[in-house]
């Protein structure tokens, strides 16, 4: 499908059927769901299954989109936020961002 979210539009639409339930989740649902996906990804990497790890990474994107849904945003708004974030925060600053995470968080 095509839409404002490009290849991620299908994720958005797949979750439409439980949009009301997503709205009822507490915020902590989303970071915990991401943690679970990274735990599963770690296991797949340990087992040398890159494709399965990539599927878990796609699930992280799905969780991020549902977090935006929870915040009340629609696909066109999410696309605009993503473009703005890339332009204003990331473009030309990725080395600086990596350095910050190394110095501030030790990663």
mmCIF file of N, CA and C in Angstrom:
data_model
loop_
_atom_site.group_PDB
_atom_site.id
_atom_site.type_symbol
_atom_site.label_atom_id
_atom_site.label_comp_id
_atom_site.label_asym_id
_atom_site.label_seq_id
_atom_site.Cartn_x
_atom_site.Cartn_y
_atom_site.Cartn_z
ATOM 1 N N UNK A 1 0.832 -1.187 0.000
ATOM 2 C CA UNK A 1 0.000 0.000 0.000
ATOM 3 C C UNK A 1 0.871 1.242 0.000
ATOM 4 N N UNK A 2 0.304 2.309 -0.497
ATOM 5 C CA UNK A 2 1.010 3.575 -0.467
ATOM 6 C C UNK A 2 0.277 4.509 0.472
ATOM 7 N N UNK A 3 0.976 5.473 0.964
ATOM 8 C CA UNK A 3 0.378 6.437 1.865
ATOM 9 C C UNK A 3 1.454 7.339 2.410
ATOM 10 N N UNK A 4 1.072 8.178 3.327
ATOM 11 C CA UNK A 4 1.984 9.164 3.908
ATOM 12 C C UNK A 4 3.198 8.527 4.568
ATOM 13 N N UNK A 5 3.053 7.319 5.049
ATOM 14 C CA UNK A 5 4.142 6.664 5.775
ATOM 15 C C UNK A 5 4.974 5.741 4.886
ATOM 16 N N UNK A 6 4.745 5.805 3.585
ATOM 17 C CA UNK A 6 5.525 4.981 2.665
ATOM 18 C C UNK A 6 5.409 3.510 3.022
ATOM 19 N N UNK A 7 6.540 2.805 3.114
ATOM 20 C CA UNK A 7 6.473 1.368 3.387
ATOM 21 C C UNK A 7 5.926 1.037 4.769
ATOM 22 N N UNK A 8 5.838 2.030 5.627
ATOM 23 C CA UNK A 8 5.336 1.787 6.983
ATOM 24 C C UNK A 8 3.830 2.028 7.104
ATOM 25 N N UNK A 9 3.209 2.440 6.015
ATOM 26 C CA UNK A 9 1.763 2.644 6.010
ATOM 27 C C UNK A 9 1.037 1.339 6.349
ATOM 28 N N UNK A 10 1.566 0.219 5.865
ATOM 29 C CA UNK A 10 0.935 -1.079 6.151
ATOM 30 C C UNK A 10 0.923 -1.370 7.651
ATOM 31 N N UNK A 11 2.005 -0.987 8.342
ATOM 32 C CA UNK A 11 2.024 -1.159 9.802
ATOM 33 C C UNK A 11 0.877 -0.377 10.424
ATOM 34 N N UNK A 12 0.772 0.882 10.022
ATOM 35 C CA UNK A 12 -0.263 1.755 10.573
ATOM 36 C C UNK A 12 -1.638 1.133 10.371
ATOM 37 N N UNK A 13 -1.908 0.718 9.150
ATOM 38 C CA UNK A 13 -3.229 0.181 8.826
ATOM 39 C C UNK A 13 -3.500 -1.151 9.523
ATOM 40 N N UNK A 14 -2.473 -1.956 9.701
ATOM 41 C CA UNK A 14 -2.659 -3.232 10.399
ATOM 42 C C UNK A 14 -3.141 -3.010 11.833
ATOM 43 N N UNK A 15 -2.677 -1.938 12.451
ATOM 44 C CA UNK A 15 -3.030 -1.662 13.844
ATOM 45 C C UNK A 15 -4.304 -0.835 14.001
ATOM 46 N N UNK A 16 -4.892 -0.369 12.890
ATOM 47 C CA UNK A 16 -6.113 0.431 12.971
ATOM 48 C C UNK A 16 -7.217 -0.271 13.739
ATOM 49 N N UNK A 17 -7.314 -1.593 13.585
ATOM 50 C CA UNK A 17 -8.421 -2.327 14.193
ATOM 51 C C UNK A 17 -8.400 -2.290 15.723
ATOM 52 N N UNK A 18 -7.242 -1.996 16.313
ATOM 53 C CA UNK A 18 -7.161 -1.912 17.774
ATOM 54 C C UNK A 18 -6.708 -0.522 18.227
ATOM 55 N N UNK A 19 -6.955 0.468 17.377
ATOM 56 C CA UNK A 19 -6.553 1.838 17.707
ATOM 57 C C UNK A 19 -7.094 2.314 19.044
ATOM 58 N N UNK A 20 -8.335 1.982 19.360
ATOM 59 C CA UNK A 20 -8.922 2.394 20.643
ATOM 60 C C UNK A 20 -8.196 1.740 21.815
ATOM 61 N N UNK A 21 -7.828 0.478 21.660
ATOM 62 C CA UNK A 21 -7.102 -0.213 22.726
ATOM 63 C C UNK A 21 -5.715 0.388 22.928
ATOM 64 N N UNK A 22 -5.087 0.800 21.849
ATOM 65 C CA UNK A 22 -3.778 1.453 21.965
ATOM 66 C C UNK A 22 -3.904 2.743 22.759
ATOM 67 N N UNK A 23 -4.959 3.485 22.516
ATOM 68 C CA UNK A 23 -5.177 4.736 23.237
ATOM 69 C C UNK A 23 -5.328 4.502 24.740
ATOM 70 N N UNK A 24 -5.820 3.337 25.114
ATOM 71 C CA UNK A 24 -6.040 3.028 26.529
ATOM 72 C C UNK A 24 -4.795 2.525 27.254
ATOM 73 N N UNK A 25 -3.733 2.242 26.503
ATOM 74 C CA UNK A 25 -2.499 1.739 27.131
ATOM 75 C C UNK A 25 -1.809 2.851 27.912
ATOM 76 N N UNK A 26 -1.176 2.508 29.034
ATOM 77 C CA UNK A 26 -0.355 3.506 29.725
ATOM 78 C C UNK A 26 0.926 3.719 28.920
ATOM 79 N N UNK A 27 1.559 4.857 29.101
ATOM 80 C CA UNK A 27 2.781 5.156 28.367
ATOM 81 C C UNK A 27 3.813 4.039 28.491
ATOM 82 N N UNK A 28 3.950 3.465 29.686
ATOM 83 C CA UNK A 28 4.991 2.450 29.931
ATOM 84 C C UNK A 28 4.848 1.208 29.056
ATOM 85 N N UNK A 29 3.683 1.006 28.469
ATOM 86 C CA UNK A 29 3.499 -0.110 27.545
ATOM 87 C C UNK A 29 4.513 -0.034 26.402
ATOM 88 N N UNK A 30 4.747 1.169 25.885
ATOM 89 C CA UNK A 30 5.554 1.339 24.682
ATOM 90 C C UNK A 30 7.048 1.108 24.915
ATOM 91 N N UNK A 31 7.669 1.711 25.936
ATOM 92 C CA UNK A 31 9.087 1.392 26.146
ATOM 93 C C UNK A 31 9.312 -0.077 26.501
ATOM 94 N N UNK A 32 8.384 -0.670 27.226
ATOM 95 C CA UNK A 32 8.541 -2.090 27.575
ATOM 96 C C UNK A 32 8.420 -2.960 26.327
ATOM 97 N N UNK A 33 7.479 -2.611 25.442
ATOM 98 C CA UNK A 33 7.330 -3.367 24.200
ATOM 99 C C UNK A 33 8.610 -3.283 23.363
ATOM 100 N N UNK A 34 9.246 -2.114 23.333
ATOM 101 C CA UNK A 34 10.507 -1.962 22.605
ATOM 102 C C UNK A 34 11.596 -2.818 23.249
ATOM 103 N N UNK A 35 11.663 -2.814 24.577
ATOM 104 C CA UNK A 35 12.645 -3.652 25.275
ATOM 105 C C UNK A 35 12.475 -5.121 24.903
ATOM 106 N N UNK A 36 11.238 -5.577 24.849
ATOM 107 C CA UNK A 36 10.963 -6.975 24.494
ATOM 108 C C UNK A 36 11.464 -7.266 23.086
ATOM 109 N N UNK A 37 11.217 -6.349 22.157
ATOM 110 C CA UNK A 37 11.661 -6.564 20.778
ATOM 111 C C UNK A 37 13.182 -6.643 20.704
ATOM 112 N N UNK A 38 13.874 -5.789 21.463
ATOM 113 C CA UNK A 38 15.340 -5.841 21.447
ATOM 114 C C UNK A 38 15.859 -7.116 22.120
ATOM 115 N N UNK A 39 15.168 -7.602 23.129
ATOM 116 C CA UNK A 39 15.552 -8.884 23.727
ATOM 117 C C UNK A 39 15.429 -9.998 22.692
ATOM 118 N N UNK A 40 14.335 -9.993 21.943
ATOM 119 C CA UNK A 40 14.139 -11.004 20.908
ATOM 120 C C UNK A 40 15.178 -10.837 19.795
ATOM 121 N N UNK A 41 15.478 -9.579 19.438
ATOM 122 C CA UNK A 41 16.477 -9.324 18.415
ATOM 123 C C UNK A 41 17.846 -9.860 18.842
ATOM 124 N N UNK A 42 18.187 -9.623 20.105
ATOM 125 C CA UNK A 42 19.462 -10.107 20.642
ATOM 126 C C UNK A 42 19.567 -11.630 20.502
ATOM 127 N N UNK A 43 18.487 -12.325 20.784
ATOM 128 C CA UNK A 43 18.474 -13.785 20.666
ATOM 129 C C UNK A 43 18.687 -14.221 19.211
ATOM 130 N N UNK A 44 18.015 -13.539 18.293
ATOM 131 C CA UNK A 44 18.174 -13.877 16.871
ATOM 132 C C UNK A 44 19.607 -13.607 16.401
ATOM 133 N N UNK A 45 20.180 -12.510 16.852
ATOM 134 C CA UNK A 45 21.564 -12.201 16.485
ATOM 135 C C UNK A 45 22.496 -13.266 17.045
ATOM 136 N N UNK A 46 22.256 -13.659 18.282
ATOM 137 C CA UNK A 46 23.061 -14.714 18.901
ATOM 138 C C UNK A 46 22.996 -16.002 18.075
ATOM 139 N N UNK A 47 21.826 -16.261 17.497
ATOM 140 C CA UNK A 47 21.622 -17.462 16.681
ATOM 141 C C UNK A 47 21.969 -17.237 15.209
ATOM 142 N N UNK A 48 22.572 -16.085 14.906
ATOM 143 C CA UNK A 48 23.012 -15.754 13.549
ATOM 144 C C UNK A 48 21.856 -15.720 12.548
ATOM 145 N N UNK A 49 20.693 -15.289 13.008
ATOM 146 C CA UNK A 49 19.514 -15.190 12.135
ATOM 147 C C UNK A 49 19.211 -13.715 11.899
ATOM 148 N N UNK A 50 19.923 -13.132 10.930
ATOM 149 C CA UNK A 50 19.774 -11.706 10.646
ATOM 150 C C UNK A 50 18.368 -11.348 10.168
ATOM 151 N N UNK A 51 17.758 -12.222 9.404
ATOM 152 C CA UNK A 51 16.416 -11.939 8.884
ATOM 153 C C UNK A 51 15.411 -11.836 10.033
ATOM 154 N N UNK A 52 15.480 -12.751 10.974
ATOM 155 C CA UNK A 52 14.579 -12.692 12.136
ATOM 156 C C UNK A 52 14.872 -11.442 12.966
ATOM 157 N N UNK A 53 16.149 -11.088 13.108
ATOM 158 C CA UNK A 53 16.508 -9.866 13.840
ATOM 159 C C UNK A 53 15.933 -8.645 13.140
ATOM 160 N N UNK A 54 15.983 -8.639 11.823
ATOM 161 C CA UNK A 54 15.432 -7.515 11.055
ATOM 162 C C UNK A 54 13.921 -7.404 11.250
ATOM 163 N N UNK A 55 13.244 -8.544 11.358
ATOM 164 C CA UNK A 55 11.792 -8.509 11.608
ATOM 165 C C UNK A 55 11.499 -7.875 12.961
ATOM 166 N N UNK A 56 12.340 -8.165 13.957
ATOM 167 C CA UNK A 56 12.148 -7.544 15.275
ATOM 168 C C UNK A 56 12.399 -6.041 15.194
ATOM 169 N N UNK A 57 13.394 -5.636 14.388
ATOM 170 C CA UNK A 57 13.649 -4.206 14.202
ATOM 171 C C UNK A 57 12.436 -3.536 13.555
ATOM 172 N N UNK A 58 11.793 -4.230 12.615
ATOM 173 C CA UNK A 58 10.574 -3.699 12.004
ATOM 174 C C UNK A 58 9.474 -3.553 13.057
ATOM 175 N N UNK A 59 9.422 -4.497 14.005
ATOM 176 C CA UNK A 59 8.445 -4.384 15.088
ATOM 177 C C UNK A 59 8.692 -3.141 15.940
ATOM 178 N N UNK A 60 9.965 -2.756 16.108
ATOM 179 C CA UNK A 60 10.293 -1.539 16.857
ATOM 180 C C UNK A 60 9.704 -0.325 16.133
ATOM 181 N N UNK A 61 9.800 -0.312 14.806
ATOM 182 C CA UNK A 61 9.209 0.782 14.028
ATOM 183 C C UNK A 61 7.700 0.799 14.233
ATOM 184 N N UNK A 62 7.089 -0.378 14.231
ATOM 185 C CA UNK A 62 5.651 -0.471 14.453
ATOM 186 C C UNK A 62 5.268 0.092 15.821
ATOM 187 N N UNK A 63 6.063 -0.213 16.833
ATOM 188 C CA UNK A 63 5.801 0.309 18.179
ATOM 189 C C UNK A 63 5.959 1.825 18.198
ATOM 190 N N UNK A 64 6.973 2.329 17.505
ATOM 191 C CA UNK A 64 7.158 3.782 17.434
ATOM 192 C C UNK A 64 5.939 4.449 16.789
ATOM 193 N N UNK A 65 5.426 3.848 15.726
ATOM 194 C CA UNK A 65 4.239 4.402 15.077
ATOM 195 C C UNK A 65 3.040 4.361 16.012
ATOM 196 N N UNK A 66 2.896 3.272 16.763
ATOM 197 C CA UNK A 66 1.773 3.202 17.699
ATOM 198 C C UNK A 66 1.937 4.173 18.858
ATOM 199 N N UNK A 67 3.165 4.496 19.214
ATOM 200 C CA UNK A 67 3.386 5.530 20.222
ATOM 201 C C UNK A 67 2.910 6.876 19.687
ATOM 202 N N UNK A 68 3.222 7.142 18.428
ATOM 203 C CA UNK A 68 2.749 8.383 17.800
ATOM 204 C C UNK A 68 1.217 8.394 17.717
ATOM 205 N N UNK A 69 0.637 7.246 17.413
ATOM 206 C CA UNK A 69 -0.830 7.131 17.396
ATOM 207 C C UNK A 69 -1.375 7.456 18.780
ATOM 208 N N UNK A 70 -0.745 6.888 19.813
ATOM 209 C CA UNK A 70 -1.150 7.115 21.203
ATOM 210 C C UNK A 70 -1.084 8.602 21.551
ATOM 211 N N UNK A 71 -0.086 9.280 20.986
ATOM 212 C CA UNK A 71 0.062 10.720 21.210
ATOM 213 C C UNK A 71 -0.961 11.542 20.426
ATOM 214 N N UNK A 72 -1.716 10.876 19.547
ATOM 215 C CA UNK A 72 -2.786 11.548 18.822
ATOM 216 C C UNK A 72 -2.446 11.980 17.409
ATOM 217 N N UNK A 73 -1.334 11.509 16.862
ATOM 218 C CA UNK A 73 -0.937 11.904 15.515
ATOM 219 C C UNK A 73 -1.468 10.946 14.468
ATOM 220 N N UNK A 74 -1.687 11.488 13.280
ATOM 221 C CA UNK A 74 -2.120 10.735 12.109
ATOM 222 C C UNK A 74 -0.946 10.612 11.139
ATOM 223 N N UNK A 75 -1.039 9.707 10.153
ATOM 224 C CA UNK A 75 0.090 9.462 9.259
ATOM 225 C C UNK A 75 0.712 10.702 8.617
ATOM 226 N N UNK A 76 -0.086 11.615 8.102
ATOM 227 C CA UNK A 76 0.492 12.804 7.452
ATOM 228 C C UNK A 76 1.300 13.627 8.448
ATOM 229 N N UNK A 77 0.810 13.728 9.668
ATOM 230 C CA UNK A 77 1.533 14.475 10.702
ATOM 231 C C UNK A 77 2.820 13.758 11.099
ATOM 232 N N UNK A 78 2.753 12.436 11.180
ATOM 233 C CA UNK A 78 3.939 11.647 11.531
ATOM 234 C C UNK A 78 5.004 11.812 10.459
ATOM 235 N N UNK A 79 4.600 11.771 9.207
ATOM 236 C CA UNK A 79 5.550 11.943 8.106
ATOM 237 C C UNK A 79 6.214 13.316 8.186
ATOM 238 N N UNK A 80 5.439 14.333 8.489
ATOM 239 C CA UNK A 80 5.988 15.690 8.609
ATOM 240 C C UNK A 80 6.955 15.783 9.795
ATOM 241 N N UNK A 81 6.585 15.199 10.912
ATOM 242 C CA UNK A 81 7.459 15.194 12.091
ATOM 243 C C UNK A 81 8.777 14.485 11.763
ATOM 244 N N UNK A 82 8.694 13.354 11.074
ATOM 245 C CA UNK A 82 9.902 12.596 10.717
ATOM 246 C C UNK A 82 10.800 13.410 9.787
ATOM 247 N N UNK A 83 10.209 14.041 8.778
ATOM 248 C CA UNK A 83 11.010 14.864 7.864
ATOM 249 C C UNK A 83 11.659 16.022 8.605
ATOM 250 N N UNK A 84 10.883 16.696 9.442
ATOM 251 C CA UNK A 84 11.421 17.826 10.205
ATOM 252 C C UNK A 84 12.533 17.380 11.145
ATOM 253 N N UNK A 85 12.335 16.248 11.790
ATOM 254 C CA UNK A 85 13.348 15.748 12.728
ATOM 255 C C UNK A 85 14.651 15.431 11.997
ATOM 256 N N UNK A 86 14.539 14.796 10.851
ATOM 257 C CA UNK A 86 15.732 14.482 10.061
ATOM 258 C C UNK A 86 16.446 15.761 9.638
ATOM 259 N N UNK A 87 15.686 16.738 9.154
ATOM 260 C CA UNK A 87 16.288 17.989 8.684
ATOM 261 C C UNK A 87 16.867 18.820 9.818
ATOM 262 N N UNK A 88 16.134 18.959 10.913
ATOM 263 C CA UNK A 88 16.535 19.866 11.984
ATOM 264 C C UNK A 88 17.468 19.236 13.009
ATOM 265 N N UNK A 89 17.414 17.928 13.179
ATOM 266 C CA UNK A 89 18.193 17.287 14.238
ATOM 267 C C UNK A 89 19.327 16.422 13.720
ATOM 268 N N UNK A 90 19.105 15.764 12.608
ATOM 269 C CA UNK A 90 20.051 14.734 12.196
ATOM 270 C C UNK A 90 20.953 15.124 11.027
ATOM 271 N N UNK A 91 20.376 15.694 9.990
ATOM 272 C CA UNK A 91 21.151 15.979 8.785
ATOM 273 C C UNK A 91 22.358 16.859 9.114
ATOM 274 N N UNK A 92 23.543 16.346 8.806
ATOM 275 C CA UNK A 92 24.772 17.080 9.048
ATOM 276 C C UNK A 92 25.259 17.028 10.490
ATOM 277 N N UNK A 93 24.546 16.296 11.353
ATOM 278 C CA UNK A 93 24.904 16.260 12.767
ATOM 279 C C UNK A 93 25.057 14.847 13.308
ATOM 280 N N UNK A 94 25.041 13.858 12.453
ATOM 281 C CA UNK A 94 25.052 12.480 12.935
ATOM 282 C C UNK A 94 26.328 12.143 13.703
ATOM 283 N N UNK A 95 27.464 12.666 13.258
ATOM 284 C CA UNK A 95 28.711 12.419 13.984
ATOM 285 C C UNK A 95 28.639 13.029 15.379
ATOM 286 N N UNK A 96 28.097 14.233 15.460
ATOM 287 C CA UNK A 96 27.923 14.913 16.752
ATOM 288 C C UNK A 96 26.987 14.126 17.669
ATOM 289 N N UNK A 97 25.931 13.573 17.110
ATOM 290 C CA UNK A 97 24.968 12.790 17.900
ATOM 291 C C UNK A 97 25.640 11.530 18.444
ATOM 292 N N UNK A 98 26.402 10.824 17.576
ATOM 293 C CA UNK A 98 27.106 9.633 18.044
ATOM 294 C C UNK A 98 28.098 9.979 19.156
ATOM 295 N N UNK A 99 28.805 11.082 18.994
ATOM 296 C CA UNK A 99 29.766 11.516 20.008
ATOM 297 C C UNK A 99 29.065 11.823 21.321
ATOM 298 N N UNK A 100 27.932 12.493 21.251
ATOM 299 C CA UNK A 100 27.155 12.809 22.452
ATOM 300 C C UNK A 100 26.767 11.538 23.197
ATOM 301 N N UNK A 101 26.269 10.556 22.463
ATOM 302 C CA UNK A 101 25.860 9.313 23.111
ATOM 303 C C UNK A 101 27.052 8.577 23.714
ATOM 304 N N UNK A 102 28.187 8.667 23.059
ATOM 305 C CA UNK A 102 29.409 8.052 23.609
ATOM 306 C C UNK A 102 29.831 8.760 24.894
ATOM 307 N N UNK A 103 29.864 10.072 24.851
ATOM 308 C CA UNK A 103 30.361 10.837 26.005
ATOM 309 C C UNK A 103 29.358 10.857 27.152
ATOM 310 N N UNK A 104 28.091 11.047 26.838
ATOM 311 C CA UNK A 104 27.083 11.211 27.891
ATOM 312 C C UNK A 104 26.586 9.883 28.454
ATOM 313 N N UNK A 105 26.459 8.877 27.595
ATOM 314 C CA UNK A 105 25.835 7.624 28.009
ATOM 315 C C UNK A 105 26.794 6.430 27.955
ATOM 316 N N UNK A 106 27.984 6.635 27.397
ATOM 317 C CA UNK A 106 28.957 5.568 27.331
ATOM 318 C C UNK A 106 28.622 4.468 26.346
ATOM 319 N N UNK A 107 27.853 4.814 25.325
ATOM 320 C CA UNK A 107 27.513 3.800 24.302
ATOM 321 C C UNK A 107 28.010 4.227 22.940
#
